[in-house]
Amino acid sequence: MRSVTFDASSRRWLLRTPGTSYVVALADDDAPRCLHWGPALTAEQAASLPGPAAFGASSFDSTAGEEELVSEVGARFETPSLQVVLPDGDRGIEWRHDGHEIDGGHLTLRFSDRRHPLLVELHYRVHDDSDAIERWTVLRPQVPVTVLRCDSAAWSVPALDGYRLSHVTGGWSSEHALSRTELAVGETALTSRRGLSSHHANPWLMIDGGDAGERHGEVWSCALAWSGSWRVTFTRTPSGRVNWTGGFGHEGLTWRLEPGEEWVTPVFAGVYAPDGYGEASRRWHDHVARHVLPRPDEPRPVVYNAWEAVGFDVNEANQRDLARLAARVGAELFVMDDAWFGGRTGDSAGLGDWWVNDERFPDGLSPLIDEVHRLGMRFGLWVEPEMVNPDSDLYRANPDWVLHMPGRSRTLLRNQLVLNFARPDVADWAHKWLHKLVSEHAVDFLKWDFNRAFTEAGRPGDPDQDRLWIDHVRAVYSIMDRLRADHPHLRIEACAGGGGRTDLGILARTDQVWTSDNTDAHDRIAIQRGFSQVYPARAMAAWVTDSPNPLTGRAVPLRFRFHVAMAGALGLGGDLARWSEAELSEAAELVAVYKDIRPVVQFGRLWRLPYGVQYVHGDRVVVLAWHGPVAFGTPIAPLRLAGLDPDGRYRDEDTGTVHHGAVLMSRGLPPLTPGGGYSSTLLRLRAC
Ligand code: DGJ
């Protein structure tokens, strides 16, 4: 059970989640410091923790450490979390504790600066059914201040023998590439300066002592709920201490706050797990399902999306044909992708002109939508509200609506520019046409795309133009929130050229993420493994597409492609018109199997296996295993399952064979034998 308690004599607060504890205390100078983040402690144990220690071996060292938000004042030389410039040039905050509030699982620590009217609140929230500790910061200046940095939280871990950092890197079509490296002594920054959480980094991290594995070892992890630019900076001191501070915005931005303003940062949540990366992931999945996703309990439908089939060559006839085939194989939601609107016949024109292209759809969208509904599917549409092609009526009429700087070129990426949603008139325009589109066309689902990074992010005449990096994202959130509130049936998929905008901020107002434009099942295995570190399977959209894959040219059997995609929210994205009768029949069978295992995959708990995944939900277990080509003689280990009842028996739902839980976990299943090809399997077990 969660709880927050305060011990006045030692000026410390104990926060408890079902499985962990966090202790924050005030040092003599009132600076808030972390005393413990780890296994559950009783109040008595928490009270016995040594108080905030004074560090500093010399006059060149920090005298403080483990601070909850690192200020610039005093002997503090870690990366600052809070950098503010006050009217007289004073910087930072000199902490003075003003009090606290406890409201259920929500703790607010209130501080002010000792000399200036600047209020700072540190917020913490814990839940009964999650081991995440949510943290954020609120600034309330009573004088004008310039903010150079205002992070959501700083975190620290106990002294360990080593420090290994897990995070993801990548690029377009290679998102979520898992990296585990020793944290360097010095500073290490993970960041996006692109205006979106990005393909190249993702705002989460895990730290362990270098000794953790999938099923053992302590892991400390954090994830930032923000979909724009961000930065997390680690400091590993030569004396062996590690902390990190993270929040929205990248380095070099400044924001001016006026007296009376309230500056609220996004949540930077932390999860401690005693039993390895796998348990850390499961704790994140539980948290995302229980406190982030808007409709976690709703099964994600089997989508058919026509993008890889027709690209920009969309018309009513080909969409109808594909819709019939999609329904035949069992799709539940038909999504028409790019190029149904304006003069959009390629990526160089029409973006921004959100009316139905009447050459492609002479009678509007209704005939197609009616047909999709008649076939028993819901209807979805692709949109990219934040972008514009210069070759569009919208841009010709409003050239100042885009991010730009008067003396700089307007850099085109994918032939498009970014609309400045920080302008209320632009955000309002977007909300209006989206609202009209959804209202008039019975649209059940939007795939909301975002296909380029920010450049020349200016707004001439705005003295505080760096605010647009934040305000743009807030406007996107607000439009999504309003659309969802006004259209309760509407579901949204977040997309940014694949998985470029995957984060806890966007997941709070969307139902799933388009994981990657790379749909090659072989490549997807690693992409999905990286995705699964923090984000749950129900939010991971995964299509089965054509073979050879249009992007990579790799040929992979249909069954293998299905087995990989079935590990998430299964969809179909191939050119079904070119699939043989046999392939369509096999696809229909596999879609039916997916619908059977869907509750286990989407609502179950994940165990990552060396070459597959296992989901457990109630008395059911699903194993999906896959292996690509190997050199002759390569040893492949049996697949040892996890998370089962060792005393339990499990019946194979397809063959009737009964297995012992203990044997499945110790000896495992016979290994796959791919040889020079691709081998995969799906196992459905039920406790008996
Ligand atoms: C990028 C997306 O990731 C693709 O799935 C597709 O929607 C294209 N954009 C359309 O332009």
XYZ file of C-alpha atoms and ligand atoms in Angstrom:
699
model
C 0.000 0.000 0.000
C 1.186 3.494 -0.722
C 1.751 5.954 2.075
C 3.502 9.227 2.776
C 4.578 10.021 6.331
C 6.572 12.801 7.932
C 8.914 12.605 10.896
C 9.205 16.157 12.240
C 12.133 15.458 14.550
C 14.408 14.278 11.755
C 12.733 16.421 9.059
C 12.316 13.456 6.758
C 9.503 12.079 4.642
C 8.987 8.402 3.901
C 7.143 7.530 0.697
C 6.081 3.946 0.208
C 4.860 2.134 -2.879
C 3.719 -1.510 -2.648
C 7.288 -2.719 -3.156
C 9.682 0.164 -2.554
C 10.476 3.098 -0.298
C 11.863 6.561 -0.871
C 13.152 8.809 1.875
C 13.774 12.521 1.433
C 15.163 14.703 4.206
C 16.216 18.284 4.750
C 19.893 19.002 5.305
C 21.004 21.662 7.777
C 20.841 24.277 5.013
C 17.266 23.128 4.186
C 18.356 21.556 0.889
C 16.174 18.502 0.138
C 18.307 15.374 -0.076
C 17.555 11.737 -0.897
C 18.440 9.294 1.888
C 17.029 6.146 0.339
C 15.495 4.862 -2.883
C 15.187 1.122 -2.912
C 13.663 -1.797 -0.994
C 10.722 -1.221 1.319
C 11.599 0.230 4.724
C 9.499 0.504 7.854
C 9.153 3.897 9.525
C 11.578 2.714 12.195
C 14.130 1.629 9.611
C 13.723 4.903 7.721
C 14.255 6.842 10.926
C 17.515 4.990 11.508
C 19.020 6.030 8.150
C 22.042 8.305 8.583
C 21.082 11.929 7.906
C 22.278 13.933 4.917
C 26.046 13.666 4.964
C 28.439 16.522 4.347
C 30.750 15.581 1.493
C 33.780 17.455 0.266
C 37.342 16.362 0.782
C 38.797 19.729 -0.172
C 37.861 23.290 -0.968
C 37.427 22.195 -4.595
C 34.703 19.639 -3.918
C 30.942 19.642 -3.542
C 29.880 19.730 0.047
C 26.405 18.454 -0.804
C 25.104 15.463 -2.713
C 22.034 13.414 -3.491
C 19.966 16.576 -3.856
C 16.415 16.388 -5.081
C 16.995 19.357 -7.369
C 20.561 20.572 -7.774
C 20.827 24.324 -7.254
C 23.687 26.521 -8.447
C 24.229 28.124 -5.064
C 26.863 26.821 -2.660
C 29.596 24.265 -3.247
C 27.578 22.207 -5.734
C 29.354 21.196 -8.911
C 27.070 18.551 -10.386
C 24.928 19.497 -13.378
C 22.394 22.004 -12.048
C 18.715 21.067 -12.189
C 17.559 24.595 -11.488
C 19.271 27.555 -13.106
C 17.458 30.846 -12.712
C 18.669 34.412 -13.090
C 16.978 36.937 -10.811
C 16.471 40.628 -11.633
C 19.618 41.775 -9.834
C 21.759 39.086 -11.443
C 21.722 36.652 -8.524
C 21.483 33.068 -9.715
C 20.085 29.824 -8.379
C 18.132 29.210 -5.228
C 19.256 29.220 -1.635
C 16.820 26.779 -0.106
C 14.468 27.792 2.685
C 11.898 25.211 3.611
C 8.421 26.701 4.027
C 6.340 23.624 4.804
C 4.745 20.644 3.195
C 1.368 19.107 2.352
C 0.394 15.466 2.229
C -2.746 14.663 0.287
C -3.154 10.891 0.050
C -0.191 9.747 -2.018
C 0.771 13.278 -3.064
C 3.515 15.072 -1.169
C 4.342 18.722 -1.856
C 7.512 20.182 -0.362
C 7.427 23.967 -0.409
C 10.541 26.122 -0.529
C 11.439 29.714 -1.183
C 14.686 31.470 -1.871
C 16.282 33.089 1.169
C 16.632 36.503 -0.499
C 14.300 36.651 -3.471
C 10.558 36.136 -3.856
C 10.874 32.872 -5.746
C 8.845 29.862 -4.664
C 9.740 26.315 -5.626
C 7.625 23.233 -4.986
C 8.846 19.676 -5.268
C 6.027 17.249 -5.927
C 5.973 13.501 -5.316
C 3.135 11.074 -5.983
C 2.842 7.407 -5.118
C 0.028 4.966 -5.846
C -1.442 1.832 -4.281
C -0.937 -0.212 -7.431
C 2.334 1.021 -8.888
C 5.951 1.106 -7.796
C 6.630 4.309 -9.714
C 7.396 7.459 -7.783
C 6.202 10.392 -9.864
C 8.075 13.648 -9.375
C 7.799 17.128 -10.819
C 8.678 20.722 -9.993
C 6.627 23.910 -9.875
C 8.243 27.364 -9.984
C 6.299 30.425 -8.807
C 8.343 33.605 -9.183
C 7.081 36.863 -7.699
C 9.642 38.827 -9.727
C 10.632 38.401 -13.374
C 13.128 35.558 -13.730
C 15.033 34.052 -16.601
C 15.044 30.276 -16.459
C 18.012 28.529 -18.038
C 17.038 25.136 -16.693
C 14.184 23.827 -14.605
C 14.286 20.069 -14.355
C 11.512 17.868 -13.072
C 13.718 16.020 -10.589
C 17.216 14.893 -9.733
C 17.742 11.275 -8.697
C 20.601 9.459 -7.034
C 21.446 5.856 -6.262
C 23.430 4.312 -3.411
C 27.188 3.907 -3.794
C 27.769 0.865 -6.040
C 30.907 -0.915 -7.220
C 30.181 0.129 -10.783
C 27.459 1.959 -12.658
C 25.970 0.637 -15.883
C 23.611 2.773 -17.928
C 20.880 1.209 -20.069
C 19.097 3.377 -22.621
C 18.131 3.305 -26.280
C 19.639 4.961 -29.314
C 18.814 4.605 -33.002
C 17.424 6.568 -35.887
C 14.568 6.512 -38.360
C 13.604 2.857 -38.895
C 16.062 1.698 -36.243
C 14.448 3.056 -33.083
C 14.775 1.613 -29.579
C 18.255 0.070 -30.043
C 19.148 -1.069 -26.545
C 22.540 0.009 -25.259
C 24.121 -1.011 -21.956
C 27.407 0.683 -21.144
C 29.498 1.540 -18.125
C 28.678 5.104 -17.101
C 31.740 7.263 -17.680
C 33.293 9.305 -14.902
C 32.309 12.858 -15.789
C 29.041 13.903 -17.339
C 26.898 11.939 -19.761
C 23.911 13.555 -21.442
C 20.979 11.855 -23.112
C 18.994 14.404 -25.037
C 16.810 15.363 -27.949
C 17.103 18.803 -29.536
C 14.670 17.885 -32.282
C 11.355 19.086 -30.851
C 10.161 15.501 -30.333
C 11.274 12.810 -27.947
C 13.072 11.368 -30.992
C 14.176 8.205 -32.765
C 17.752 8.801 -31.666
C 17.219 8.688 -27.918
C 14.213 8.026 -25.750
C 13.552 9.726 -22.414
C 14.111 6.768 -20.142
C 17.145 5.224 -18.469
C 18.124 2.387 -16.188
C 21.118 2.237 -13.854
C 22.512 -0.889 -12.250
C 25.750 -1.880 -10.623
C 26.974 -3.726 -13.703
C 25.777 -6.997 -12.216
C 22.065 -7.002 -13.077
C 20.507 -9.320 -15.626
C 17.056 -9.929 -16.986
C 15.982 -11.728 -13.797
C 18.388 -10.616 -11.078
C 20.064 -7.563 -9.659
C 18.945 -4.150 -8.481
C 17.870 -1.681 -11.155
C 16.982 1.989 -10.747
C 15.110 3.540 -13.669
C 13.427 6.764 -14.724
C 11.177 7.938 -17.539
C 10.171 11.456 -18.481
C 6.595 12.169 -19.562
C 7.434 14.635 -22.301
C 7.120 14.563 -26.096
C 9.390 17.456 -27.074
C 13.066 18.244 -26.575
C 14.495 16.984 -23.313
C 17.726 16.334 -21.482
C 18.919 13.980 -18.776
C 22.464 14.540 -17.520
C 24.332 12.069 -15.341
C 27.231 13.018 -13.147
C 29.577 10.268 -12.039
C 32.149 11.832 -9.795
C 35.709 10.536 -9.564
C 34.867 9.732 -5.950
C 32.215 7.282 -7.107
C 28.889 9.023 -6.639
C 26.191 9.084 -9.302
C 23.190 11.300 -9.768
C 21.173 12.491 -12.717
C 18.853 15.357 -13.388
C 16.253 15.487 -16.122
C 13.503 17.533 -17.605
C 12.084 19.198 -20.674
C 13.987 21.445 -23.046
C 17.543 21.081 -24.256
C 20.578 23.141 -23.213
C 20.758 26.738 -24.363
C 17.046 27.527 -24.196
C 15.915 30.319 -21.885
C 12.422 31.099 -20.662
C 11.311 34.335 -19.050
C 8.748 33.972 -16.325
C 6.660 36.880 -15.160
C 5.595 37.484 -11.541
C 2.639 35.313 -10.621
C 3.297 32.771 -13.339
C 3.338 29.093 -12.540
C 5.875 26.928 -14.366
C 4.996 23.251 -14.091
C 7.413 20.652 -15.377
C 6.417 17.244 -16.734
C 6.575 14.159 -14.526
C 9.951 12.419 -14.314
C 9.033 9.126 -12.687
C 11.333 6.597 -11.069
C 11.013 2.849 -10.574
C 13.282 0.689 -8.446
C 13.283 -3.073 -9.049
C 15.203 -5.613 -6.966
C 15.016 -8.411 -9.563
C 16.587 -7.276 -12.781
C 15.632 -5.510 -15.963
C 12.651 -7.793 -16.544
C 11.054 -6.816 -13.238
C 11.854 -3.141 -13.885
C 10.010 -3.429 -17.217
C 7.025 -5.179 -15.643
C 6.783 -2.446 -13.018
C 6.831 0.187 -15.767
C 4.214 -1.695 -17.789
C 1.968 -1.872 -14.733
C 2.432 1.811 -14.083
C 1.733 2.808 -17.694
C -1.374 0.631 -17.761
C -2.698 1.894 -14.433
C -1.717 5.552 -14.473
C -0.746 6.697 -17.960
C -2.808 5.164 -20.793
C -6.307 6.610 -21.128
C -8.034 3.298 -21.891
C -5.736 0.560 -20.725
C -8.381 -2.153 -20.430
C -9.661 -1.930 -23.965
C -8.296 -4.577 -26.328
C -6.382 -2.939 -29.167
C -8.055 -3.789 -32.484
C -6.341 -5.591 -35.346
C -5.544 -2.691 -37.677
C -5.168 -2.824 -41.421
C -3.203 0.165 -42.758
C -2.738 0.639 -46.488
C 0.453 2.746 -46.421
C 2.927 0.070 -47.474
C 0.456 -1.237 -50.046
C -0.221 1.946 -52.006
C 1.989 4.723 -50.610
C 0.701 8.059 -51.934
C -1.424 6.405 -54.669
C -4.625 6.399 -52.666
C -8.040 6.295 -54.317
C -11.481 5.046 -53.488
C -11.204 1.924 -55.614
C -7.934 0.636 -54.182
C -8.997 1.424 -50.625
C -12.264 -0.459 -51.111
C -10.401 -3.457 -52.540
C -7.944 -3.480 -49.659
C -10.739 -3.011 -47.133
C -12.502 -6.140 -48.449
C -9.309 -8.176 -48.160
C -8.515 -6.719 -44.735
C -11.958 -7.721 -43.475
C -11.487 -11.167 -44.949
C -8.325 -11.806 -42.941
C -9.945 -10.488 -39.762
C -8.937 -6.818 -39.450
C -11.153 -4.807 -37.118
C -10.029 -1.283 -38.002
C -9.235 -0.006 -41.488
C -6.896 2.991 -41.613
C -6.434 5.113 -44.704
C -2.966 6.619 -44.513
C -1.412 9.671 -46.194
C -2.633 11.373 -49.410
C -6.429 11.393 -49.128
C -6.571 15.192 -48.916
C -5.749 18.437 -50.739
C -3.238 18.197 -53.567
C -1.262 15.543 -51.734
C -0.098 13.096 -54.382
C 3.459 12.844 -53.064
C 5.397 14.274 -50.156
C 6.054 17.654 -51.768
C 2.588 19.241 -51.869
C -0.752 19.519 -50.152
C 0.179 19.016 -46.515
C -1.938 21.493 -44.564
C -4.896 21.427 -46.980
C -7.192 19.217 -44.979
C -10.081 18.745 -47.334
C -10.918 15.559 -49.173
C -9.170 15.236 -52.532
C -12.154 15.163 -54.891
C -10.277 13.597 -57.780
C -9.441 10.601 -55.622
C -12.734 10.578 -53.745
C -15.281 12.159 -56.113
C -18.168 11.501 -53.734
C -16.240 12.358 -50.582
C -15.133 9.856 -47.969
C -18.602 8.637 -47.021
C -18.880 5.820 -49.592
C -15.578 4.342 -48.432
C -16.387 4.797 -44.756
C -19.804 3.193 -45.252
C -18.185 0.264 -47.026
C -15.629 -0.170 -44.239
C -18.422 -0.139 -41.665
C -20.487 -2.549 -43.768
C -17.503 -4.897 -43.728
C -17.627 -4.804 -39.933
C -14.542 -2.659 -39.371
C -13.998 0.712 -37.770
C -12.533 3.516 -39.869
C -9.359 5.495 -39.233
C -7.535 8.310 -41.007
C -3.939 9.518 -41.140
C -3.306 13.153 -40.220
C -0.182 15.257 -39.718
C -1.593 18.412 -38.136
C 1.692 20.045 -37.097
C 3.226 20.245 -40.576
C 2.809 22.042 -43.877
C 4.245 21.764 -47.376
C 5.255 25.177 -48.766
C 3.350 24.062 -51.861
C -0.035 24.263 -50.160
C -2.860 26.766 -49.959
C -2.346 26.914 -46.197
C 1.257 28.058 -46.483
C 0.565 30.471 -49.319
C -2.047 32.150 -47.124
C -0.098 31.976 -43.844
C 3.669 31.894 -44.437
C 4.281 33.251 -40.940
C 2.553 30.303 -39.262
C 5.665 28.158 -39.410
C 8.667 28.083 -37.099
C 11.113 30.540 -38.645
C 13.670 33.242 -38.000
C 13.645 36.371 -40.145
C 17.319 36.270 -41.123
C 17.577 32.520 -41.601
C 16.638 30.038 -44.302
C 13.616 27.868 -43.729
C 15.173 24.418 -43.795
C 12.968 21.894 -45.569
C 12.962 18.303 -44.360
C 10.760 15.854 -46.248
C 9.673 18.976 -48.181
C 7.825 20.322 -45.182
C 7.960 22.941 -42.438
C 6.702 22.860 -38.854
C 3.611 24.859 -37.946
C 4.059 26.833 -34.755
C 1.425 25.399 -32.440
C 2.679 27.717 -29.688
C 0.630 30.355 -31.533
C -2.910 30.076 -30.189
C -4.390 30.964 -33.606
C -2.517 28.100 -35.290
C -3.426 25.605 -32.568
C -7.007 26.763 -32.753
C -7.092 26.277 -36.532
C -5.785 22.719 -36.086
C -8.280 21.879 -33.391
C -11.166 23.187 -35.497
C -10.432 21.154 -38.616
C -9.689 18.010 -36.634
C -12.907 18.380 -34.684
C -14.836 18.904 -37.924
C -13.148 15.952 -39.611
C -13.921 13.576 -36.771
C -17.484 14.896 -36.378
C -18.448 14.889 -40.033
C -16.850 11.653 -41.137
C -17.534 9.222 -38.328
C -13.779 8.790 -37.871
C -13.036 6.261 -35.133
C -9.254 6.495 -35.138
C -6.573 9.009 -36.028
C -3.020 8.094 -36.847
C -1.340 11.375 -35.797
C 1.982 11.665 -37.611
C 4.922 14.097 -37.277
C 7.545 13.731 -39.974
C 10.366 16.128 -39.350
C 12.464 17.698 -36.606
C 12.319 21.360 -35.594
C 14.832 23.774 -37.158
C 15.019 27.589 -37.028
C 12.616 27.363 -34.109
C 11.780 31.029 -33.873
C 8.809 33.312 -33.840
C 9.789 36.830 -34.969
C 8.603 39.528 -32.620
C 8.214 37.209 -29.647
C 10.724 38.312 -26.971
C 10.402 34.910 -25.285
C 10.490 32.723 -28.346
C 12.224 29.732 -26.719
C 8.926 29.076 -24.967
C 7.634 27.638 -28.215
C 9.642 24.437 -27.621
C 7.424 23.839 -24.597
C 4.216 25.520 -25.692
C 4.072 23.629 -28.989
C 4.011 20.309 -27.149
C 1.492 21.561 -24.617
C -0.767 22.689 -27.475
C -0.565 19.242 -29.102
C -1.493 17.657 -25.768
C -4.367 20.066 -25.321
C -5.782 19.401 -28.806
C -5.581 15.646 -28.294
C -7.216 15.968 -24.871
C -10.044 18.100 -26.251
C -10.651 15.773 -29.188
C -10.823 12.779 -26.893
C -13.166 14.564 -24.513
C -15.478 15.702 -27.317
C -15.380 12.370 -29.168
C -15.279 9.619 -26.551
C -15.199 6.920 -29.237
C -12.048 8.362 -30.859
C -8.790 6.444 -30.519
C -5.407 7.921 -31.457
C -2.164 6.338 -32.594
C 0.986 8.390 -32.004
C 3.394 8.319 -34.913
C 6.422 10.384 -35.848
C 7.989 8.848 -38.934
C 7.614 5.571 -37.030
C 8.431 5.643 -33.311
C 9.948 9.123 -33.020
C 7.420 10.285 -30.461
C 7.191 7.434 -27.977
C 7.095 8.599 -24.378
C 4.889 8.675 -21.306
C 3.611 12.144 -22.242
C 2.107 11.092 -25.558
C 0.913 7.760 -24.123
C -1.246 9.680 -21.654
C -3.454 10.829 -24.554
C -3.052 8.154 -27.205
C -3.844 4.446 -27.298
C -0.835 3.069 -29.107
C 2.361 4.082 -30.836
C 3.450 3.254 -34.366
C 6.649 1.562 -33.274
C 8.789 1.966 -36.382
C 8.557 2.387 -40.136
C 10.791 -0.651 -40.282
C 8.372 -3.589 -40.525
C 10.988 -6.222 -41.329
C 10.281 -8.930 -38.743
C 13.985 -9.697 -38.402
C 14.812 -6.077 -37.491
C 11.648 -5.691 -35.449
C 12.787 -8.198 -32.859
C 15.443 -5.816 -31.550
C 13.227 -2.747 -31.975
C 10.452 -4.387 -29.974
C 12.877 -5.560 -27.306
C 14.029 -1.979 -26.818
C 10.440 -0.701 -26.821
C 9.435 -3.259 -24.199
C 11.969 -2.016 -21.652
C 9.491 0.608 -20.458
C 6.447 0.606 -22.742
C 3.803 -2.147 -22.661
C 2.803 -4.530 -25.454
C -0.727 -3.137 -25.752
C 0.740 0.195 -26.898
C 3.180 -1.329 -29.416
C 1.600 -1.325 -32.873
C 3.139 -4.093 -34.973
C 2.146 -4.850 -38.563
C 2.708 -7.874 -40.726
C 3.786 -6.603 -44.150
C 5.030 -8.002 -47.431
C 7.960 -10.276 -48.110
C 10.504 -9.317 -49.351
C 10.171 -6.341 -47.031
C 9.867 -3.100 -49.061
C 12.448 -1.313 -46.889
C 15.102 -3.980 -46.339
C 14.447 -6.440 -49.152
C 14.604 -9.320 -46.670
C 12.367 -12.331 -47.280
C 10.862 -13.821 -44.121
C 8.111 -16.483 -43.875
C 4.576 -15.278 -43.185
C 4.322 -17.297 -39.996
C 7.508 -15.766 -38.617
C 6.294 -12.264 -39.502
C 3.070 -12.968 -37.638
C 4.768 -14.453 -34.616
C 6.945 -11.356 -34.217
C 4.043 -8.917 -34.694
C 1.799 -10.919 -32.358
C 4.039 -9.850 -29.480
C 2.353 -6.441 -29.589
C -0.860 -4.897 -30.907
C -1.073 -6.914 -34.124
C -1.848 -5.137 -37.377
C -1.512 -5.787 -41.080
C 0.172 -3.459 -43.511
C 0.998 -5.460 -46.606
C -0.380 -5.188 -50.105
C -3.028 -7.854 -49.578
C -4.023 -7.596 -53.227
C -0.734 -9.303 -54.072
C -1.018 -12.046 -51.452
C -1.910 -15.498 -52.751
C -5.075 -17.318 -51.676
C -2.938 -19.562 -49.501
C -1.287 -16.579 -47.830
C -4.628 -14.883 -47.202
C -6.008 -18.067 -45.646
C -2.951 -18.551 -43.475
C -3.138 -14.880 -42.438
C -6.811 -15.286 -41.492
C -5.950 -18.303 -39.341
C -3.120 -16.473 -37.612
C -5.266 -13.388 -36.991
C -7.858 -15.670 -35.379
C -5.145 -17.173 -33.170
C -4.023 -13.675 -32.228
C -7.541 -12.737 -31.184
C -7.494 -15.749 -28.908
C -4.161 -14.813 -27.274
C -4.791 -11.051 -27.374
C -5.841 -10.723 -23.708
C -2.707 -12.579 -22.634
C -0.375 -10.471 -24.803
C -2.053 -7.133 -24.238
C -3.000 -7.478 -20.572
C -0.513 -10.060 -19.343
C 2.872 -9.632 -17.723
C 5.958 -9.894 -19.912
C 8.986 -12.112 -19.422
C 11.643 -11.562 -22.063
C 13.301 -14.827 -23.071
C 16.683 -15.118 -24.809
C 14.960 -15.372 -28.214
C 11.330 -14.725 -27.596
C 8.816 -13.400 -25.141
C 6.409 -14.918 -22.693
C 3.195 -13.357 -21.403
C 1.306 -14.577 -18.352
C -2.274 -13.533 -17.691
C -4.369 -15.328 -15.084
C -4.104 -19.040 -15.831
C -2.897 -18.543 -19.395
C 0.631 -18.380 -20.751
C 1.691 -17.462 -24.271
C 5.193 -17.998 -25.592
C 6.300 -16.448 -28.865
C 9.781 -17.463 -29.931
C 11.685 -16.657 -33.067
C 15.179 -17.174 -34.381
C 16.904 -15.986 -37.540
C 19.540 -17.804 -39.605
C 22.571 -19.169 -37.780
C 25.911 -20.549 -38.905
C 26.134 -24.327 -39.000
C 26.945 -25.722 -35.573
C 25.791 -22.660 -33.621
C 24.473 -23.874 -30.264
C 20.961 -22.683 -29.428
C 19.834 -23.109 -25.854
C 16.461 -24.556 -24.850
C 13.929 -21.881 -24.053
C 13.565 -21.797 -20.274
C 10.294 -20.179 -19.254
C 9.815 -17.899 -16.262
C 7.156 -16.576 -13.943
C 5.274 -19.902 -13.694
C 4.109 -21.765 -10.640
C 6.853 -24.377 -10.118
C 4.305 -26.720 -8.536
C 1.746 -26.085 -11.250
C 0.892 -28.042 -14.401
C 0.257 -26.409 -17.725
C -1.669 -27.948 -20.612
C -0.604 -27.094 -24.143
C -3.888 -25.804 -25.571
C -3.024 -27.029 -29.078
C -1.583 -30.486 -28.412
C -3.021 -31.358 -25.001
C 0.434 -32.179 -23.612
C 0.737 -31.398 -19.909
C 3.984 -29.779 -18.672
C 5.203 -29.180 -15.134
C 5.932 -25.551 -14.299
C 9.185 -26.555 -12.611
C 10.355 -28.419 -15.715
C 9.411 -25.609 -18.099
C 11.462 -23.230 -15.976
C 14.461 -25.485 -15.370
C 14.835 -27.578 -18.506
C 12.753 -25.457 -20.845
C 11.274 -26.045 -24.266
C 13.257 -27.691 -27.049
C 15.321 -25.060 -28.874
C 14.296 -23.692 -32.255
C 16.359 -24.995 -35.155
C 16.459 -22.280 -37.796
C 19.572 -23.446 -39.623
C 19.909 -21.098 -42.580
C 16.326 -19.852 -42.388
C 13.770 -18.422 -40.028
C 12.098 -20.470 -37.338
C 9.369 -19.412 -34.948
C 6.799 -20.901 -32.635
C 3.713 -19.950 -30.687
C 2.791 -21.885 -27.576
C -0.473 -21.492 -25.688
C -0.516 -22.980 -22.203
C -3.229 -23.036 -19.581
C -2.774 -23.913 -15.936
C -4.614 -27.163 -15.176
C 5.455 8.148 -41.683
C 4.732 7.030 -40.988
O 5.548 6.436 -40.036
C 4.260 6.039 -42.038
O 3.667 4.924 -41.416
C 3.304 6.729 -42.970
O 2.172 7.121 -42.257
C 3.981 7.930 -43.594
N 4.564 8.799 -42.625
C 2.999 8.714 -44.434
O 3.541 9.857 -44.960
